[in-house]
Structure formats: C-alpha cells, structure tokens
mmCIF file of C-alpha atoms in Angstrom:
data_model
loop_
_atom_site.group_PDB
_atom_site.id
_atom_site.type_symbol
_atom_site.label_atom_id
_atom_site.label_comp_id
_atom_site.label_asym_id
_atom_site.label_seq_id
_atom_site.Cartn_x
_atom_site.Cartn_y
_atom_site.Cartn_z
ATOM 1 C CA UNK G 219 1.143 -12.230 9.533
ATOM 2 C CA UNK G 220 1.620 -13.751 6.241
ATOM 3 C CA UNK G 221 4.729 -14.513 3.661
ATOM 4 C CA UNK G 222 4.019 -13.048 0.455
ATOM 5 C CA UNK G 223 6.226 -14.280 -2.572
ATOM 6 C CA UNK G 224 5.910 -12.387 -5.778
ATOM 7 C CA UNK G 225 7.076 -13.273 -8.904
ATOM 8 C CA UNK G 226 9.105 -11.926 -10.789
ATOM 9 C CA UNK G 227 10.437 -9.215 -8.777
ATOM 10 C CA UNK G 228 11.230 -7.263 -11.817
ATOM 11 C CA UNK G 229 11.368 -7.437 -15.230
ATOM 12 C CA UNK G 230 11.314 -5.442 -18.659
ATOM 13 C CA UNK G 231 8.729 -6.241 -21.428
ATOM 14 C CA UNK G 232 8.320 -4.929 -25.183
ATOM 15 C CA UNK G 233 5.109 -2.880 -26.076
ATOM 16 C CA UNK G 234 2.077 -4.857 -27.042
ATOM 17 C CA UNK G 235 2.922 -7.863 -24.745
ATOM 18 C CA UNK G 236 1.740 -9.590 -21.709
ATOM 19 C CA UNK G 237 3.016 -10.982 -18.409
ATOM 20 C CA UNK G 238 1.839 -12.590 -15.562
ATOM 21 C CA UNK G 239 2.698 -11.874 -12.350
ATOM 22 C CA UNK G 240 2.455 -14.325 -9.883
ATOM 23 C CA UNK G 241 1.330 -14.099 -5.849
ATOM 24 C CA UNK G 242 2.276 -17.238 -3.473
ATOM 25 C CA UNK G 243 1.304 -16.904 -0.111
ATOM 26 C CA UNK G 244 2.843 -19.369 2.621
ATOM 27 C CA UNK G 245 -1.278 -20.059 3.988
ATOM 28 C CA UNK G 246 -4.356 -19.652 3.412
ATOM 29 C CA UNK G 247 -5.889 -16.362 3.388
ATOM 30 C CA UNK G 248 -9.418 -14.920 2.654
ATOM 31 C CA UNK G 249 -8.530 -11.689 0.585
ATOM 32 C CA UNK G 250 -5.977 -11.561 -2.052
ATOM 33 C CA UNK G 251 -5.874 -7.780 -3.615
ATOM 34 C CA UNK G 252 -3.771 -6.072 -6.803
ATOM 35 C CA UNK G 253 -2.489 -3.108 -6.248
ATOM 36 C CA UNK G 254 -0.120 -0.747 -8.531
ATOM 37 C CA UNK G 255 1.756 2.307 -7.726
ATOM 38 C CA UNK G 256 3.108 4.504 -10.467
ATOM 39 C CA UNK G 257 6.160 6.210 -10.235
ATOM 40 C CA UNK G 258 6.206 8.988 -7.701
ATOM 41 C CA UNK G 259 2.481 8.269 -6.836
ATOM 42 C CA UNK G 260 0.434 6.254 -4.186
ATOM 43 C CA UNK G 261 -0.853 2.695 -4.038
ATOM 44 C CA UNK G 262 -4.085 2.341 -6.124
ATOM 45 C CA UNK G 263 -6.390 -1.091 -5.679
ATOM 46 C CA UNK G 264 -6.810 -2.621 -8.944
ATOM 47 C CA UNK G 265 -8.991 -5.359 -8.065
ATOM 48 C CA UNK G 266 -9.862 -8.364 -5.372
ATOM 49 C CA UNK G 267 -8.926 -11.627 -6.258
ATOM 50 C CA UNK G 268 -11.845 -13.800 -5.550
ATOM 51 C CA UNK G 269 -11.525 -17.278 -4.959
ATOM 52 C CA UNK G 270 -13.706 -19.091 -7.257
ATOM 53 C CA UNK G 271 -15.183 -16.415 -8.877
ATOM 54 C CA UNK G 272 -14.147 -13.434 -11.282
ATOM 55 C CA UNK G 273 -12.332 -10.589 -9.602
ATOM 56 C CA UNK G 274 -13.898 -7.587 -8.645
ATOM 57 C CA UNK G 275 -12.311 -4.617 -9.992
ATOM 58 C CA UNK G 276 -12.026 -1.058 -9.078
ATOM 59 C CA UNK G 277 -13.157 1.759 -11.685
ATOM 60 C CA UNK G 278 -10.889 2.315 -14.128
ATOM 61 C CA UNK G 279 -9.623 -1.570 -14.594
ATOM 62 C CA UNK G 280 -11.336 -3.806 -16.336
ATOM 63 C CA UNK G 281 -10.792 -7.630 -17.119
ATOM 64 C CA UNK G 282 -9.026 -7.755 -20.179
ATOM 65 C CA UNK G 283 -6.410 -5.213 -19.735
ATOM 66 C CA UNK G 284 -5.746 -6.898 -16.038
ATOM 67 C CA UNK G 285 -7.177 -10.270 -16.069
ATOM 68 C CA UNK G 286 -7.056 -11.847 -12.476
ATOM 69 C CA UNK G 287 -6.680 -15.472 -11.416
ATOM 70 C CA UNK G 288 -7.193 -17.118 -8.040
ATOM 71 C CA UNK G 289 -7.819 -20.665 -8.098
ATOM 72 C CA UNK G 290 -7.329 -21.351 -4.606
ATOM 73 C CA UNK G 291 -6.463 -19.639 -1.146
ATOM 74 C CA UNK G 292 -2.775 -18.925 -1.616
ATOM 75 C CA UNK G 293 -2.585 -18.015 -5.053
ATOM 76 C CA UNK G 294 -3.349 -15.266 -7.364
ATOM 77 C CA UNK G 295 -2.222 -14.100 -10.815
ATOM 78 C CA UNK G 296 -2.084 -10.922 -12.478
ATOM 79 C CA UNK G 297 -1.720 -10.223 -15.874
ATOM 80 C CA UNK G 298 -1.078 -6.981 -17.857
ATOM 81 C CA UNK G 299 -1.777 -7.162 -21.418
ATOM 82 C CA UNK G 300 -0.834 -5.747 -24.607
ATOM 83 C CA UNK G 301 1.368 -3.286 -22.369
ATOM 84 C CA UNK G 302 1.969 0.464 -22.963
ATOM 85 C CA UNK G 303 5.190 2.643 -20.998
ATOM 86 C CA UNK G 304 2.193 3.612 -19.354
ATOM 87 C CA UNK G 305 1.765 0.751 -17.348
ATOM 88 C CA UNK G 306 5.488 0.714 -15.970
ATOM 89 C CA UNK G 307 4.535 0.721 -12.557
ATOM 90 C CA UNK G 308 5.249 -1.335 -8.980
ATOM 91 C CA UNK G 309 2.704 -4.033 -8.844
ATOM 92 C CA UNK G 310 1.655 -5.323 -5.391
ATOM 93 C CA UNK G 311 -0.095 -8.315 -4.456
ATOM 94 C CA UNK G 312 -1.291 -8.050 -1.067
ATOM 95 C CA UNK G 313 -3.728 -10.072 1.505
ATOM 96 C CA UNK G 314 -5.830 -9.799 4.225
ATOM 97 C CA UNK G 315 -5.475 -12.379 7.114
ATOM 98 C CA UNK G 316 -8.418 -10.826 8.895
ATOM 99 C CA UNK G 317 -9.379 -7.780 11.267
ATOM 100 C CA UNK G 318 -9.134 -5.571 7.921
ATOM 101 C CA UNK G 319 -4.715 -5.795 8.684
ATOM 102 C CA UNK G 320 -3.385 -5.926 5.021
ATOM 103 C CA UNK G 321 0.049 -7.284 4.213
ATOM 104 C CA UNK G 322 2.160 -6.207 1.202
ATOM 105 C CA UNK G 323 4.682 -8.741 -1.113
ATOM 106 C CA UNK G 324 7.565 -6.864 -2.218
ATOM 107 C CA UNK G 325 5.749 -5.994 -5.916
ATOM 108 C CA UNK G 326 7.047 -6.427 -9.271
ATOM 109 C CA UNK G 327 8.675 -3.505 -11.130
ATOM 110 C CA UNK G 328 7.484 -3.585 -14.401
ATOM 111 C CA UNK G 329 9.089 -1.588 -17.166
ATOM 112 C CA UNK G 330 7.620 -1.244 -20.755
ATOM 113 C CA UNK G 331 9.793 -0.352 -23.481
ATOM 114 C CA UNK W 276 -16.577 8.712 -0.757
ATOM 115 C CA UNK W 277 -13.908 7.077 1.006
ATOM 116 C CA UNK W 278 -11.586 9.202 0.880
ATOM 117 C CA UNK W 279 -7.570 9.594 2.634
ATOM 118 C CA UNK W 280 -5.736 12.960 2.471
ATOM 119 C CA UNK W 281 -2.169 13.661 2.880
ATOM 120 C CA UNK W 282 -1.678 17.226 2.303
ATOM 121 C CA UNK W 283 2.646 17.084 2.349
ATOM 122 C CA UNK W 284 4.724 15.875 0.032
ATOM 123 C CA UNK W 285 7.750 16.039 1.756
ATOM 124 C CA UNK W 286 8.576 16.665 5.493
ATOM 125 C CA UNK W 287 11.737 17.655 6.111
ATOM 126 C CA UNK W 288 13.169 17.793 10.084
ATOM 127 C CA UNK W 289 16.329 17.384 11.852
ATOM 128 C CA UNK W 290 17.128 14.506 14.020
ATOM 129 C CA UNK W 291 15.781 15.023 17.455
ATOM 130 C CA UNK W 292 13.148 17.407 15.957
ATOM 131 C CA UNK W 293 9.691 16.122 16.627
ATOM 132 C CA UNK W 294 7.812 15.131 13.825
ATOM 133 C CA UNK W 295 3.820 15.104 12.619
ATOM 134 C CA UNK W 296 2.526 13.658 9.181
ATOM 135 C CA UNK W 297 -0.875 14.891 8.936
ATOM 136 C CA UNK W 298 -3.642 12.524 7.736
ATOM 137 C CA UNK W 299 -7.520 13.332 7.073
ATOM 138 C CA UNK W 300 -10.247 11.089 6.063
ATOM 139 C CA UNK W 301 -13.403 10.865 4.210
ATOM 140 C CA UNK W 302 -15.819 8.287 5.503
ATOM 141 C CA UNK W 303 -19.449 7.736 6.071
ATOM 142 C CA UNK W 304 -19.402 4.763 8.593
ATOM 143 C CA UNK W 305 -16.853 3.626 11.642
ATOM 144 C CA UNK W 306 -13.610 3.688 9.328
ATOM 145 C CA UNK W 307 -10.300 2.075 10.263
ATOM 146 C CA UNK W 308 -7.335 3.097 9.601
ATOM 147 C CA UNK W 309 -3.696 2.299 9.039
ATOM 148 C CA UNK W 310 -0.456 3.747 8.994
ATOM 149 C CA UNK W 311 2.264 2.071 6.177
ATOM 150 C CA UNK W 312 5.631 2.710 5.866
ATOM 151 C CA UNK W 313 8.198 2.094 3.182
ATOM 152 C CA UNK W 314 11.811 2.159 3.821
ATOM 153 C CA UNK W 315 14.323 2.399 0.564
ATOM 154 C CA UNK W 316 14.126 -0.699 -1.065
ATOM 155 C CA UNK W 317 11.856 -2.594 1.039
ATOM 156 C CA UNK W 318 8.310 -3.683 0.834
ATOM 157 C CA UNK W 319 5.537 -1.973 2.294
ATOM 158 C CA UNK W 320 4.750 -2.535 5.635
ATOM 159 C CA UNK W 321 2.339 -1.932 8.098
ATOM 160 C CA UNK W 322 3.660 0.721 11.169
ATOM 161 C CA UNK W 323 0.538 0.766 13.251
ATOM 162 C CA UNK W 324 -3.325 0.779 13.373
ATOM 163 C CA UNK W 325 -5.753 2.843 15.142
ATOM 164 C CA UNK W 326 -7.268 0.307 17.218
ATOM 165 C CA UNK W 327 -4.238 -1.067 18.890
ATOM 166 C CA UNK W 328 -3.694 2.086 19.761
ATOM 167 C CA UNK W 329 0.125 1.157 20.324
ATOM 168 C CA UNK W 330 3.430 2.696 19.878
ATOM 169 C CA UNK W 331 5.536 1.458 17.560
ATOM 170 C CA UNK W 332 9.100 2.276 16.884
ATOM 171 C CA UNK W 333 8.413 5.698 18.953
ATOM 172 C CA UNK W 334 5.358 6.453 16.176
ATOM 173 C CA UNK W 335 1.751 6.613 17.718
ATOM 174 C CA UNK W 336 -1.109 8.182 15.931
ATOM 175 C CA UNK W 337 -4.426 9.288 17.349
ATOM 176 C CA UNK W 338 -7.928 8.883 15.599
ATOM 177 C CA UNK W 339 -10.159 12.038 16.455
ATOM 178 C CA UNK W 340 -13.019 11.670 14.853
ATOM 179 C CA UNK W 341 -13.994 15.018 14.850
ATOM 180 C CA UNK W 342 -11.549 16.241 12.614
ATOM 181 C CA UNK W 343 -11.588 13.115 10.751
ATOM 182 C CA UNK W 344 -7.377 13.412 11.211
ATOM 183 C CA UNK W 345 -5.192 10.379 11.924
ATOM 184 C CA UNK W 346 -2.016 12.299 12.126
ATOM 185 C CA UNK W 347 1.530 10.217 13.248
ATOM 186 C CA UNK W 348 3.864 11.818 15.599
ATOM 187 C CA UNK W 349 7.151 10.961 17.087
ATOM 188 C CA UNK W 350 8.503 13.531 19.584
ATOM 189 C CA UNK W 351 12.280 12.893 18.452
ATOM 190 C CA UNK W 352 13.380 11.894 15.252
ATOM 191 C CA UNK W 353 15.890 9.677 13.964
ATOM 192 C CA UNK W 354 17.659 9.272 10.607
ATOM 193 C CA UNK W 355 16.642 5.892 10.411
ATOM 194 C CA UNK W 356 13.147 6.970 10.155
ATOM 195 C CA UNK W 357 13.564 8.013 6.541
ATOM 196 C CA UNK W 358 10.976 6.612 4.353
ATOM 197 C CA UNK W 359 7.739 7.363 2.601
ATOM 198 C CA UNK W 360 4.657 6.848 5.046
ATOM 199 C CA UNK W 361 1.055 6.362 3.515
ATOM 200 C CA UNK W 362 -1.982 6.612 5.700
ATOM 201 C CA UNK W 363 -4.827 4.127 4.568
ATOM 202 C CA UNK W 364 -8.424 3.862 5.894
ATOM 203 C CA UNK W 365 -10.272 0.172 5.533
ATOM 204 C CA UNK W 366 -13.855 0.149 4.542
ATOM 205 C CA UNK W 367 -15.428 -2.011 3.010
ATOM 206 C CA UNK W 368 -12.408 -5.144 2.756
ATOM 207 C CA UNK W 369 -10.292 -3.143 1.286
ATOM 208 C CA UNK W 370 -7.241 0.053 1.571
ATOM 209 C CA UNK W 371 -7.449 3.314 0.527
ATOM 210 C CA UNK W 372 -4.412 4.970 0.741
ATOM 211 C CA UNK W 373 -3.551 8.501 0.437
ATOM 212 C CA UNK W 374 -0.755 10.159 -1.846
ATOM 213 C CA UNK W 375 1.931 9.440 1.014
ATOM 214 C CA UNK W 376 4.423 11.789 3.057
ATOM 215 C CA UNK W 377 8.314 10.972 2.192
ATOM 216 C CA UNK W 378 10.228 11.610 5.989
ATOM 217 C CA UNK W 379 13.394 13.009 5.599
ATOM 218 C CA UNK W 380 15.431 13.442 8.985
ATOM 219 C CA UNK W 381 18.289 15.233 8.543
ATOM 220 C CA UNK W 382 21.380 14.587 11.174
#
C-alpha cells in the first residue's frame, strides 16, 4: 500500500480565487488520479496526473478550471481556480501502486464562500 | 460505457440481520472491480476486490458475470459496520464508482 498526505486537509476560500492542493506520497507510484465528491454524491475522476506530461482529464474538466501538476513520481498538485460555492466539494488525490488497487488520501474539504 | 450501479441509497438492518448491497456493472471487456468503504470521518478505503476473492471483516462479494452484479454480503451485522460503501469497476487505469450505499445497523 501507499501513504498518501494531502494538503491542506481543509480550508475555506472567497469566490473568484484559487488554491492548490497538494498530494505527497511516501514512494513512487505510476498513477496519481483527482478525484472530487460533492456533498451527498459519489466520487467522480477529474483527471490523471501524468508524470511529465499534461494531465488527462475526464469530460467535463478541463485545464484551466483544474490545472494539474506532477513533476515527479510522488507528487501531484491540484488547483481550482477562480472558485464558485459550486465547487465546495471533498477533493481526493489517489494512486495506483499496480494490479488496478487504488488508494485514497484523506481529501481536502473545500468550502467556497 | 463503463458503467457502476447502486440502486439503494440507504440500507437499513438490525445487528445480527444479514446484509446485501447490491452492485451492477456496465462493461464491454474483463472488468475488475472493487468494493470501498468509508467510515465517519475517515478516508476511503479499499474493503475487498473481486479477484482475491477473500473475506474481509466478515464482507465477501461474488462477481457473476452473468448478471453483471458484484453484490457484498455479510450474514450478521454489526454496528460497527456503519459507513457508506461504493462499488467501483477498473477499466482502463482508472475507478468508476457508483453513487454508494450508506449501511446503517441498528442495535
């Protein structure tokens, strides 16, 4: 298994700004993913964090509302922008260590005022 | 489509009642799939998979492919299995998960 830190656990932002969230994981791991879960709803994949490369994302998200970051094999950013109430939400960074098993960090609840 | 389906909300049971949360899939190839659980104020985690075919915490689940179902059942439950429960099916690299099923066992 893997150690997933996310940061910050929690936090509550004005309308029209950004954060980052930030994904540490204690080793190296091949897939990094974003998810978010609304309030009273289910987990829904924003995107894959690719190493290297620009994250893939899942219809309905695109790059500058969640722009992704993953410069190297234990770390990914998230970033919301120009935020809405909307996008309060639970957001999860998990990973995959391999044979498709996917662990969860403990998300960041978000809450836009 | 990939698809997961988890038709109840809410299951409600008494403790020592057994206990099904029903699970159906959508999915063109060989899927596998996952059952998560999420205790009050704790992270996500994973309860079992299909292919260990294990039981874990009294919890085992059965893929029939038939019926495209991946239901969980524990003969007796316990208060302490409280929680929301998502099934998820893996693809392509990543979860699907369906709408979830919050557990309440009553004592």
């Amino acid at each position: 298994s893997a150690v997933i830190s996310q940061k910050p656990s929690r936090d509550i932002c004005q309308r029209g700004t950004s954060l980052t969230i930030q994904c540490q994981v204690d080793s190296q791991v091949t897939m990094m993913f974003w998810y978010r879960q609304q309030p009273g709803q289910s987990l829904t994949l924003i995107a894959t964090a690719n190493q290297g490369s620009e994250a893939t994302y899942e219809s309905g998200f695109v790059i500058d509302k969640f722009p992704i970051s993953r410069p190297n094999l234990t770390f990914s950013t998230l970033t919301v922008s120009n935020m809405s109430p909307e996008d309060s939400s639970i957001y999860l960074c998990s990973v995959g260590t391999g044979g498709n098993t996917i662990y969860f960090g403990e998300g960041s609840w978000l809450t836009v005022v | 489509a990939q698809r997961v389906t988890q038709p109840e909300k809410l299951l409600s049971v008494f403790k020592g009642a057994p206990v099904e949360l029903k699970c159906n899939y959508s999915y063109s190839g060989s899927p596998e799939l996952f059952w998560y659980v999420q205790y009050s104020r704790q992270r996500l985690q994973l309860l079992l998979r299909h292919i260990s075919r294990e039981s874990i915490k009294g919890f085992t689940a059965d893929l029939n492919k038939g019926e495209t179902s991946f239901h969980l059942k524990k003969p007796f439950a316990q208060e302490e299995d409280s929680a929301m429960y998502y099934c998820a099916l893996s693809g392509t690299d990543k979860l699907i998960f369906g709408t979830g099923t919050r557990l309440q066992v009553f004592p």
